[in-house]
Amino acid sequence: MRTAIVFIIGLFLFGCGSEGISPADTAYVFQQPSNFPPATYTFENNPVTKDRFELGRALFYDPVLSADSTIACANCHQQVRSFSDPVHKFSKGVNDVSGFRNAPAIQNMAFQAHFFWDGGVNHLDFVPINAITSEIEMAESLSHVVTKLSRSDVYREKFENAFGTGEVSSQKMLYALSQFMNMMISADSRYDRYIRHEGETLTADEAAGMKLFATKCSTCHATDMFTDGTFRNNGLNETFAQDSGRARVTESADDRGKFKVPSLRNAELTFPYMHDGRFRTLQEVLNHYAHSVKESETLDPALKQNGALGIVMTDDEKAKIILYIKTLTDRNFTNDKRFSNPFLN
Ligand code: HEC
Ligand code: HEC
């Protein structure tokens, strides 16, 4: 008999624990980390179950979603790199077509309100539509994906188990992908265990980095999400002809050159950095903030204080901030078998 999985909001699991729920069940329950803000995803419409999660997982790793069956979501979003792209500065889609942005990490999506560097999509369920239909990604149509999946006995069975009917539809496909991504929660770094008083300590240098980060970086990389969820210009460019960022969505000149403040969780792993993947290392990123912030009409005021561009930091301070950022690395997440390629086990 199939195990019934109950969707339980937060509180219940963290802290007062798991009376009556075996570990096998909790693996597919959405767990709200106590140091995170409330989830933004509306689970009422799409409660997590193991079968839906597993369907989403199969879809995520299956190149059948692309026009020529060569590219899966996982090609550009690899677990070892917290589901970002370790290889390409700009992502590469079908027929080796180059995109114009760096693939961001997929982690803690359930807590995010805007998706893509410019916030062009505001619900997780719609993200895969862009990925599947985009000419620079999978270049396929939703209806053709549905046709291809309907031909497969394996998928019809998975849809049946997940939704009670073997009929494949794009809505169900999107729900399943969202469930898989919603469960991708990274909240088990050394930082998290330290902040939740779970017996972890930070070294003196890491703790010093934490203080420096709070004064120099946390205006934008705020809260335990390490982003305030806003769109800002952090001084990469003087002009925005290449990519106007948020202005592509709002068509407002005031938004030119603004991009979503990315979370810095697992930043040790998610290189190359920035929307255009221009920096290879955290050292280069810190050098940017210290020495090469560029003036423009939309440059964030936080990066121009008392008329001086950038953030004042010594080399020693930069090094400590980098050590601190590395405490956000969560190998339990990048090694979590639940999120691995199901076609390889
Ligand atoms: C060819 C590479 C490629 C493929 C294939 C791909 N993505 Fe992406 N993904 C990207 C890039 C690049 C972005 C950023 C796009 C932008 O900001 O304009 C992105 C953004 C995202 C985001 C938003 C993350 C955030 O923080 O805003 C999610 C979620 C996502 N992709 C999920 C998927 C899923 C699910 C699939 C498969 C259906 C998929 N991607 C396929 C390259 C890819
Ligand atoms: C004014 C707001 C602001 C401040 C202050 C700020 N950042 Fe950022 N940060 C951003 C934005 C916006 C981006 C994305 C820019 C883009 O890609 O165009 C970003 C990107 C990054 C990235 C790349 C992440 C990725 O996944 O590509 C790192 C690392 C980073 N910042 C670290 C820092 C550190 C360390 C500090 C403090 C020294 C800092 N930031 C201060 C707004 C800010």
GROMACS .gro file of C-alpha atoms and ligand atoms in nm:
model
  431
    1MET     CA    1   0.000   0.000   0.000
    2ARG     CA    2   0.113   0.348  -0.080
    3THR     CA    3   0.205   0.554   0.221
    4ALA     CA    4  -0.012   0.855   0.280
    5ILE     CA    5   0.197   1.167   0.303
    6VAL     CA    6   0.057   1.459   0.488
    7PHE     CA    7   0.150   1.813   0.408
    8ILE     CA    8   0.231   1.990   0.727
    9ILE     CA    9   0.331   2.351   0.761
   10GLY     CA   10   0.653   2.429   0.942
   11LEU     CA   11   0.633   2.462   1.312
   12PHE     CA   12   0.522   2.110   1.365
   13LEU     CA   13   0.838   1.956   1.224
   14PHE     CA   14   1.112   2.182   1.343
   15GLY     CA   15   1.128   2.188   1.715
   16CYS     CA   16   0.846   1.980   1.841
   17GLY     CA   17   0.943   1.709   1.606
   18SER     CA   18   0.823   1.398   1.455
   19GLU     CA   19   0.603   1.205   1.691
   20GLY     CA   20   0.405   0.961   1.487
   21ILE     CA   21   0.587   1.034   1.160
   22SER     CA   22   0.856   0.795   1.045
   23PRO     CA   23   1.166   0.929   0.865
   24ALA     CA   24   1.049   0.777   0.537
   25ASP     CA   25   0.739   0.996   0.551
   26THR     CA   26   0.906   1.319   0.658
   27ALA     CA   27   1.141   1.298   0.358
   28TYR     CA   28   0.852   1.413   0.140
   29VAL     CA   29   0.691   1.663   0.372
   30PHE     CA   30   0.763   2.029   0.313
   31GLN     CA   31   0.968   2.138   0.612
   32GLN     CA   32   0.985   2.502   0.706
   33PRO     CA   33   1.329   2.583   0.852
   34SER     CA   34   1.282   2.787   1.171
   35ASN     CA   35   1.523   3.061   1.056
   36PHE     CA   36   1.347   3.111   0.717
   37PRO     CA   37   1.060   3.348   0.635
   38PRO     CA   38   0.722   3.188   0.555
   39ALA     CA   39   0.700   3.009   0.219
   40THR     CA   40   0.555   3.210  -0.069
   41TYR     CA   41   0.441   2.906  -0.266
   42THR     CA   42   0.070   2.827  -0.236
   43PHE     CA   43   0.077   2.461  -0.135
   44GLU     CA   44  -0.300   2.454  -0.087
   45ASN     CA   45  -0.340   2.411  -0.463
   46ASN     CA   46  -0.057   2.164  -0.498
   47PRO     CA   47   0.022   1.964  -0.183
   48VAL     CA   48   0.347   1.767  -0.187
   49THR     CA   49   0.327   1.390  -0.219
   50LYS     CA   50   0.606   1.143  -0.283
   51ASP     CA   51   0.462   1.035  -0.617
   52ARG     CA   52   0.425   1.390  -0.746
   53PHE     CA   53   0.774   1.470  -0.624
   54GLU     CA   54   0.914   1.163  -0.801
   55LEU     CA   55   0.732   1.253  -1.122
   56GLY     CA   56   0.880   1.603  -1.102
   57ARG     CA   57   1.222   1.456  -1.040
   58ALA     CA   58   1.199   1.234  -1.350
   59LEU     CA   59   1.084   1.528  -1.563
   60PHE     CA   60   1.367   1.747  -1.432
   61TYR     CA   61   1.628   1.494  -1.543
   62ASP     CA   62   1.463   1.391  -1.870
   63PRO     CA   63   1.588   1.544  -2.197
   64VAL     CA   64   1.257   1.447  -2.358
   65LEU     CA   65   1.137   1.791  -2.248
   66SER     CA   66   1.356   1.952  -2.516
   67ALA     CA   67   1.296   1.972  -2.892
   68ASP     CA   68   1.566   1.722  -2.990
   69SER     CA   69   1.573   1.529  -2.663
   70THR     CA   70   1.927   1.640  -2.584
   71ILE     CA   71   1.881   1.890  -2.299
   72ALA     CA   72   1.724   1.831  -1.961
   73CYS     CA   73   1.664   2.094  -1.693
   74ALA     CA   74   1.952   1.926  -1.510
   75ASN     CA   75   2.197   2.005  -1.791
   76CYS     CA   76   2.195   2.369  -1.687
   77HIS     CA   77   2.100   2.310  -1.323
   78GLN     CA   78   2.341   2.058  -1.169
   79GLN     CA   79   2.307   1.933  -0.814
   80VAL     CA   80   2.682   1.942  -0.737
   81ARG     CA   81   2.664   2.317  -0.794
   82SER     CA   82   2.341   2.370  -0.601
   83PHE     CA   83   2.157   2.334  -0.932
   84SER     CA   84   2.347   2.605  -1.116
   85ASP     CA   85   2.563   2.558  -1.426
   86PRO     CA   86   2.928   2.481  -1.352
   87VAL     CA   87   3.045   2.497  -1.709
   88HIS     CA   88   2.891   2.787  -1.896
   89LYS     CA   89   2.911   3.159  -1.845
   90PHE     CA   90   2.599   3.185  -2.059
   91SER     CA   91   2.377   2.881  -2.061
   92LYS     CA   92   2.373   2.656  -2.368
   93GLY     CA   93   2.045   2.525  -2.506
   94VAL     CA   94   1.947   2.288  -2.787
   95ASN     CA   95   2.161   2.300  -3.105
   96ASP     CA   96   2.433   2.457  -2.893
   97VAL     CA   97   2.255   2.791  -2.899
   98SER     CA   98   2.400   3.031  -2.645
   99GLY     CA   99   2.172   3.219  -2.407
  100PHE     CA  100   2.259   3.559  -2.264
  101ARG     CA  101   2.242   3.490  -1.893
  102ASN     CA  102   2.408   3.267  -1.639
  103ALA     CA  103   2.191   2.987  -1.499
  104PRO     CA  104   2.116   3.064  -1.133
  105ALA     CA  105   2.105   2.810  -0.852
  106ILE     CA  106   1.774   2.639  -0.779
  107GLN     CA  107   1.741   2.630  -0.400
  108ASN     CA  108   1.479   2.757  -0.157
  109MET     CA  109   1.244   2.839  -0.447
  110ALA     CA  110   0.941   2.794  -0.218
  111PHE     CA  111   1.045   3.113  -0.039
  112GLN     CA  112   1.101   3.328  -0.346
  113ALA     CA  113   0.850   3.570  -0.499
  114HIS     CA  114   1.023   3.655  -0.830
  115PHE     CA  115   1.197   3.423  -1.070
  116PHE     CA  116   1.472   3.490  -1.325
  117TRP     CA  117   1.734   3.761  -1.298
  118ASP     CA  118   1.480   4.022  -1.406
  119GLY     CA  119   1.182   3.880  -1.213
  120GLY     CA  120   1.001   3.813  -1.540
  121VAL     CA  121   0.801   3.527  -1.386
  122ASN     CA  122   0.625   3.554  -1.050
  123HIS     CA  123   0.505   3.201  -0.989
  124LEU     CA  124   0.720   2.890  -0.975
  125ASP     CA  125   0.462   2.687  -1.170
  126PHE     CA  126   0.523   2.906  -1.477
  127VAL     CA  127   0.902   2.891  -1.476
  128PRO     CA  128   0.928   2.564  -1.672
  129ILE     CA  129   0.704   2.703  -1.947
  130ASN     CA  130   0.973   2.958  -2.021
  131ALA     CA  131   1.249   2.700  -2.001
  132ILE     CA  132   1.073   2.450  -2.228
  133THR     CA  133   0.954   2.696  -2.492
  134SER     CA  134   1.255   2.930  -2.497
  135GLU     CA  135   1.455   2.909  -2.821
  136ILE     CA  136   1.775   2.951  -2.621
  137GLU     CA  137   1.689   2.669  -2.381
  138MET     CA  138   1.476   2.368  -2.477
  139ALA     CA  139   1.299   2.510  -2.787
  140GLU     CA  140   1.001   2.276  -2.751
  141SER     CA  141   0.623   2.331  -2.720
  142LEU     CA  142   0.425   2.226  -2.414
  143SER     CA  143   0.172   2.038  -2.626
  144HIS     CA  144   0.445   1.837  -2.797
  145VAL     CA  145   0.602   1.747  -2.462
  146VAL     CA  146   0.259   1.625  -2.348
  147THR     CA  147   0.228   1.416  -2.666
  148LYS     CA  148   0.572   1.262  -2.617
  149LEU     CA  149   0.509   1.181  -2.249
  150SER     CA  150   0.166   1.031  -2.332
  151ARG     CA  151   0.336   0.776  -2.557
  152SER     CA  152   0.535   0.640  -2.263
  153ASP     CA  153   0.384   0.367  -2.043
  154VAL     CA  154   0.632   0.458  -1.772
  155TYR     CA  155   0.516   0.819  -1.763
  156ARG     CA  156   0.147   0.731  -1.785
  157GLU     CA  157   0.197   0.516  -1.477
  158LYS     CA  158   0.383   0.794  -1.297
  159PHE     CA  159   0.104   1.042  -1.376
  160GLU     CA  160  -0.152   0.787  -1.259
  161ASN     CA  161   0.029   0.736  -0.927
  162ALA     CA  162   0.074   1.108  -0.879
  163PHE     CA  163  -0.263   1.243  -0.985
  164GLY     CA  164  -0.499   0.947  -0.992
  165THR     CA  165  -0.528   0.945  -1.371
  166GLY     CA  166  -0.281   0.844  -1.638
  167GLU     CA  167  -0.385   1.132  -1.859
  168VAL     CA  168  -0.082   1.354  -1.915
  169SER     CA  169  -0.140   1.730  -1.908
  170SER     CA  170   0.088   2.030  -1.897
  171GLN     CA  171  -0.078   2.150  -1.575
  172LYS     CA  172   0.011   1.826  -1.397
  173MET     CA  173   0.360   1.834  -1.541
  174LEU     CA  174   0.411   2.188  -1.406
  175TYR     CA  175   0.271   2.096  -1.065
  176ALA     CA  176   0.507   1.799  -1.041
  177LEU     CA  177   0.812   2.007  -1.140
  178SER     CA  178   0.717   2.268  -0.878
  179GLN     CA  179   0.689   2.003  -0.610
  180PHE     CA  180   1.034   1.873  -0.690
  181MET     CA  181   1.179   2.224  -0.682
  182ASN     CA  182   0.986   2.330  -0.372
  183MET     CA  183   1.146   2.047  -0.178
  184MET     CA  184   1.494   2.170  -0.274
  185ILE     CA  185   1.555   2.343   0.056
  186SER     CA  186   1.907   2.432   0.151
  187ALA     CA  187   1.904   2.508   0.523
  188ASP     CA  188   2.170   2.281   0.665
  189SER     CA  189   2.495   2.473   0.621
  190ARG     CA  190   2.735   2.532   0.910
  191TYR     CA  191   2.593   2.883   0.926
  192ASP     CA  192   2.240   2.746   0.977
  193ARG     CA  193   2.346   2.508   1.250
  194TYR     CA  194   2.536   2.790   1.419
  195ILE     CA  195   2.247   3.035   1.400
  196ARG     CA  196   1.994   2.776   1.521
  197HIS     CA  197   2.223   2.681   1.813
  198GLU     CA  198   2.261   2.324   1.698
  199GLY     CA  199   2.610   2.284   1.842
  200GLU     CA  200   2.805   2.439   1.552
  201THR     CA  201   3.071   2.704   1.609
  202LEU     CA  202   3.239   2.952   1.375
  203THR     CA  203   3.613   3.023   1.376
  204ALA     CA  204   3.727   3.369   1.487
  205ASP     CA  205   3.785   3.471   1.123
  206GLU     CA  206   3.445   3.344   1.009
  207ALA     CA  207   3.276   3.527   1.295
  208ALA     CA  208   3.467   3.845   1.202
  209GLY     CA  209   3.353   3.793   0.841
  210MET     CA  210   2.995   3.764   0.962
  211LYS     CA  211   3.020   4.105   1.134
  212LEU     CA  212   3.179   4.265   0.829
  213PHE     CA  213   2.913   4.115   0.604
  214ALA     CA  214   2.639   4.257   0.826
  215THR     CA  215   2.771   4.611   0.785
  216LYS     CA  216   2.887   4.595   0.421
  217CYS     CA  217   2.664   4.350   0.236
  218SER     CA  218   2.342   4.279   0.421
  219THR     CA  219   2.152   4.587   0.301
  220CYS     CA  220   2.088   4.380  -0.011
  221HIS     CA  221   2.189   4.024   0.080
  222ALA     CA  222   1.950   4.038   0.375
  223THR     CA  223   1.789   3.788   0.613
  224ASP     CA  224   1.870   3.419   0.625
  225MET     CA  225   1.769   3.401   0.259
  226PHE     CA  226   2.072   3.628   0.192
  227THR     CA  227   1.861   3.843  -0.038
  228ASP     CA  228   1.596   4.106   0.027
  229GLY     CA  229   1.421   3.994  -0.291
  230THR     CA  230   1.458   4.334  -0.460
  231PHE     CA  231   1.612   4.437  -0.791
  232ARG     CA  232   1.923   4.651  -0.774
  233ASN     CA  233   2.211   4.780  -0.979
  234ASN     CA  234   2.535   4.673  -0.812
  235GLY     CA  235   2.758   4.870  -1.045
  236LEU     CA  236   2.868   4.615  -1.302
  237ASN     CA  237   2.812   4.840  -1.604
  238GLU     CA  238   2.797   5.203  -1.709
  239THR     CA  239   2.543   5.139  -1.987
  240PHE     CA  240   2.282   4.869  -2.026
  241ALA     CA  241   2.265   4.799  -2.398
  242GLN     CA  242   2.377   4.439  -2.342
  243ASP     CA  243   2.103   4.352  -2.092
  244SER     CA  244   1.874   4.609  -1.931
  245GLY     CA  245   1.763   4.364  -1.659
  246ARG     CA  246   1.447   4.452  -1.467
  247ALA     CA  247   1.361   4.719  -1.727
  248ARG     CA  248   1.290   4.437  -1.975
  249VAL     CA  249   0.991   4.354  -1.756
  250THR     CA  250   0.877   4.693  -1.628
  251GLU     CA  251   0.985   4.902  -1.932
  252SER     CA  252   1.083   5.174  -1.688
  253ALA     CA  253   1.410   5.363  -1.741
  254ASP     CA  254   1.454   5.365  -1.363
  255ASP     CA  255   1.494   4.987  -1.369
  256ARG     CA  256   1.770   4.970  -1.630
  257GLY     CA  257   2.067   4.770  -1.510
  258LYS     CA  258   1.882   4.633  -1.207
  259PHE     CA  259   1.887   4.259  -1.141
  260LYS     CA  260   1.744   4.041  -0.869
  261VAL     CA  261   1.968   4.032  -0.563
  262PRO     CA  262   2.076   3.666  -0.564
  263SER     CA  263   2.088   3.455  -0.248
  264LEU     CA  264   2.446   3.381  -0.143
  265ARG     CA  265   2.365   3.037  -0.009
  266ASN     CA  266   2.608   2.786  -0.159
  267ALA     CA  267   2.785   3.076  -0.334
  268GLU     CA  268   3.112   2.885  -0.296
  269LEU     CA  269   2.967   2.642  -0.553
  270THR     CA  270   2.759   2.859  -0.786
  271PHE     CA  271   3.036   3.024  -0.989
  272PRO     CA  272   3.056   3.186  -1.238
  273TYR     CA  273   2.889   3.486  -1.074
  274MET     CA  274   2.646   3.764  -1.171
  275HIS     CA  275   2.371   3.758  -1.434
  276ASP     CA  276   2.635   3.743  -1.707
  277GLY     CA  277   2.870   3.505  -1.529
  278ARG     CA  278   3.157   3.753  -1.557
  279PHE     CA  279   3.342   3.660  -1.235
  280ARG     CA  280   3.499   3.320  -1.173
  281THR     CA  281   3.584   3.356  -0.805
  282LEU     CA  282   3.451   3.515  -0.488
  283GLN     CA  283   3.779   3.709  -0.471
  284GLU     CA  284   3.692   3.873  -0.805
  285VAL     CA  285   3.345   3.956  -0.673
  286LEU     CA  286   3.489   4.121  -0.362
  287ASN     CA  287   3.741   4.311  -0.572
  288HIS     CA  288   3.452   4.438  -0.783
  289TYR     CA  289   3.269   4.578  -0.479
  290ALA     CA  290   3.591   4.731  -0.343
  291HIS     CA  291   3.748   4.876  -0.657
  292SER     CA  292   3.542   4.861  -0.976
  293VAL     CA  293   3.185   4.965  -0.904
  294LYS     CA  294   3.072   5.174  -1.203
  295GLU     CA  295   2.874   5.494  -1.189
  296SER     CA  296   2.536   5.512  -1.370
  297GLU     CA  297   2.193   5.673  -1.322
  298THR     CA  298   2.051   5.365  -1.152
  299LEU     CA  299   2.351   5.263  -0.938
  300ASP     CA  300   2.226   5.163  -0.594
  301PRO     CA  301   2.282   5.440  -0.334
  302ALA     CA  302   2.429   5.178  -0.097
  303LEU     CA  303   2.726   5.158  -0.333
  304LYS     CA  304   2.792   5.530  -0.342
  305GLN     CA  305   2.834   5.667   0.004
  306ASN     CA  306   2.968   6.015   0.072
  307GLY     CA  307   3.034   6.043  -0.301
  308ALA     CA  308   3.279   5.751  -0.308
  309LEU     CA  309   3.205   5.452  -0.533
  310GLY     CA  310   3.207   5.099  -0.393
  311ILE     CA  311   3.242   4.941  -0.051
  312VAL     CA  312   3.552   5.020   0.153
  313MET     CA  313   3.729   4.693   0.245
  314THR     CA  314   4.087   4.592   0.318
  315ASP     CA  315   4.227   4.269   0.170
  316ASP     CA  316   4.207   4.112   0.513
  317GLU     CA  317   3.838   4.207   0.544
  318LYS     CA  318   3.762   4.064   0.199
  319ALA     CA  319   3.928   3.737   0.298
  320LYS     CA  320   3.719   3.714   0.614
  321ILE     CA  321   3.397   3.785   0.427
  322ILE     CA  322   3.482   3.505   0.184
  323LEU     CA  323   3.544   3.264   0.473
  324TYR     CA  324   3.205   3.359   0.612
  325ILE     CA  325   3.029   3.309   0.276
  326LYS     CA  326   3.180   2.959   0.266
  327THR     CA  327   2.996   2.872   0.590
  328LEU     CA  328   2.679   2.891   0.376
  329THR     CA  329   2.785   2.584   0.179
  330ASP     CA  330   2.541   2.299   0.235
  331ARG     CA  331   2.685   1.966   0.119
  332ASN     CA  332   2.392   1.780   0.271
  333PHE     CA  333   2.179   1.956   0.011
  334THR     CA  334   2.413   1.902  -0.285
  335ASN     CA  335   2.458   1.536  -0.186
  336ASP     CA  336   2.092   1.469  -0.100
  337LYS     CA  337   1.992   1.151  -0.284
  338ARG     CA  338   1.630   1.263  -0.311
  339PHE     CA  339   1.736   1.523  -0.567
  340SER     CA  340   1.978   1.309  -0.767
  341ASN     CA  341   1.927   1.175  -1.119
  342PRO     CA  342   1.664   0.899  -1.089
  343PHE     CA  343   1.774   0.743  -1.418
  344LEU     CA  344   2.117   0.664  -1.273
  345ASN     CA  345   2.010   0.474  -0.960
  346HEC     C1  346   1.980   2.586  -2.147
  346HEC     C2  347   1.996   2.595  -2.003
  346HEC     C3  348   1.871   2.583  -1.918
  346HEC     C4  349   1.777   2.482  -1.919
  346HEC     C5  350   1.771   2.361  -2.010
  346HEC     C6  351   1.687   2.513  -1.812
  346HEC     N1  352   1.724   2.628  -1.749
  346HEC    FE1  353   1.637   2.707  -1.584
  346HEC     N2  354   1.747   2.874  -1.610
  346HEC     C7  355   1.846   2.893  -1.704
  346HEC     C8  356   1.886   3.033  -1.706
  346HEC     C9  357   1.992   3.095  -1.795
  346HEC    C10  358   1.805   3.097  -1.610
  346HEC    C11  359   1.803   3.247  -1.580
  346HEC    C12  360   1.719   3.309  -1.690
  346HEC    C13  361   1.697   3.456  -1.675
  346HEC     O1  362   1.719   3.510  -1.567
  346HEC     O2  363   1.657   3.519  -1.774
  346HEC    C14  364   1.720   2.994  -1.551
  346HEC    C15  365   1.630   3.017  -1.445
  346HEC    C16  366   1.559   2.917  -1.381
  346HEC    C17  367   1.484   2.932  -1.258
  346HEC    C18  368   1.471   3.060  -1.176
  346HEC    C19  369   1.570   3.065  -1.063
  346HEC    C20  370   1.569   3.198  -0.993
  346HEC     O3  371   1.628   3.209  -0.885
  346HEC     O4  372   1.510   3.295  -1.042
  346HEC    C21  373   1.426   2.811  -1.230
  346HEC    C22  374   1.338   2.776  -1.112
  346HEC    C23  375   1.462   2.722  -1.339
  346HEC     N3  376   1.544   2.789  -1.426
  346HEC    C24  377   1.415   2.592  -1.352
  346HEC    C25  378   1.430   2.518  -1.469
  346HEC    C26  379   1.353   2.399  -1.502
  346HEC    C27  380   1.248   2.335  -1.416
  346HEC    C28  381   1.397   2.356  -1.625
  346HEC    C29  382   1.347   2.240  -1.708
  346HEC    C30  383   1.206   2.243  -1.743
  346HEC    C31  384   1.503   2.449  -1.665
  346HEC     N4  385   1.518   2.546  -1.569
  346HEC    C32  386   1.577   2.434  -1.781
  346HEC    C33  387   1.900   2.795  -1.783
  346HEC    C34  388   1.834   2.676  -1.813
  347HEC     C1  389   2.333   4.747  -0.337
  347HEC     C2  390   2.297   4.609  -0.313
  347HEC     C3  391   2.413   4.512  -0.293
  347HEC     C4  392   2.515   4.516  -0.200
  347HEC     C5  393   2.542   4.623  -0.095
  347HEC     C6  394   2.594   4.398  -0.222
  347HEC     N1  395   2.540   4.324  -0.322
  347HEC    FE1  396   2.610   4.148  -0.393
  347HEC     N2  397   2.474   4.152  -0.544
  347HEC     C7  398   2.376   4.249  -0.563
  347HEC     C8  399   2.309   4.227  -0.688
  347HEC     C9  400   2.195   4.310  -0.744
  347HEC    C10  401   2.371   4.116  -0.748
  347HEC    C11  402   2.341   4.057  -0.887
  347HEC    C12  403   2.392   4.155  -0.991
  347HEC    C13  404   2.386   4.107  -1.132
  347HEC     O1  405   2.405   3.989  -1.158
  347HEC     O2  406   2.367   4.192  -1.220
  347HEC    C14  407   2.474   4.070  -0.654
  347HEC    C15  408   2.555   3.960  -0.673
  347HEC    C16  409   2.647   3.912  -0.581
  347HEC    C17  410   2.717   3.788  -0.594
  347HEC    C18  411   2.704   3.688  -0.709
  347HEC    C19  412   2.605   3.580  -0.675
  347HEC    C20  413   2.569   3.492  -0.791
  347HEC     O3  414   2.506   3.387  -0.765
  347HEC     O4  415   2.598   3.524  -0.907
  347HEC    C21  416   2.796   3.776  -0.484
  347HEC    C22  417   2.889   3.659  -0.451
  347HEC    C23  418   2.777   3.893  -0.403
  347HEC     N3  419   2.684   3.976  -0.465
  347HEC    C24  420   2.840   3.918  -0.283
  347HEC    C25  421   2.830   4.039  -0.214
  347HEC    C26  422   2.912   4.075  -0.102
  347HEC    C27  423   3.016   3.985  -0.039
  347HEC    C28  424   2.877   4.200  -0.066
  347HEC    C29  425   2.939   4.289   0.041
  347HEC    C30  426   3.081   4.312   0.027
  347HEC    C31  427   2.770   4.243  -0.155
  347HEC     N4  428   2.745   4.142  -0.244
  347HEC    C32  429   2.705   4.365  -0.147
  347HEC    C33  430   2.348   4.351  -0.474
  347HEC    C34  431   2.431   4.391  -0.370
   0.00000   0.00000   0.00000
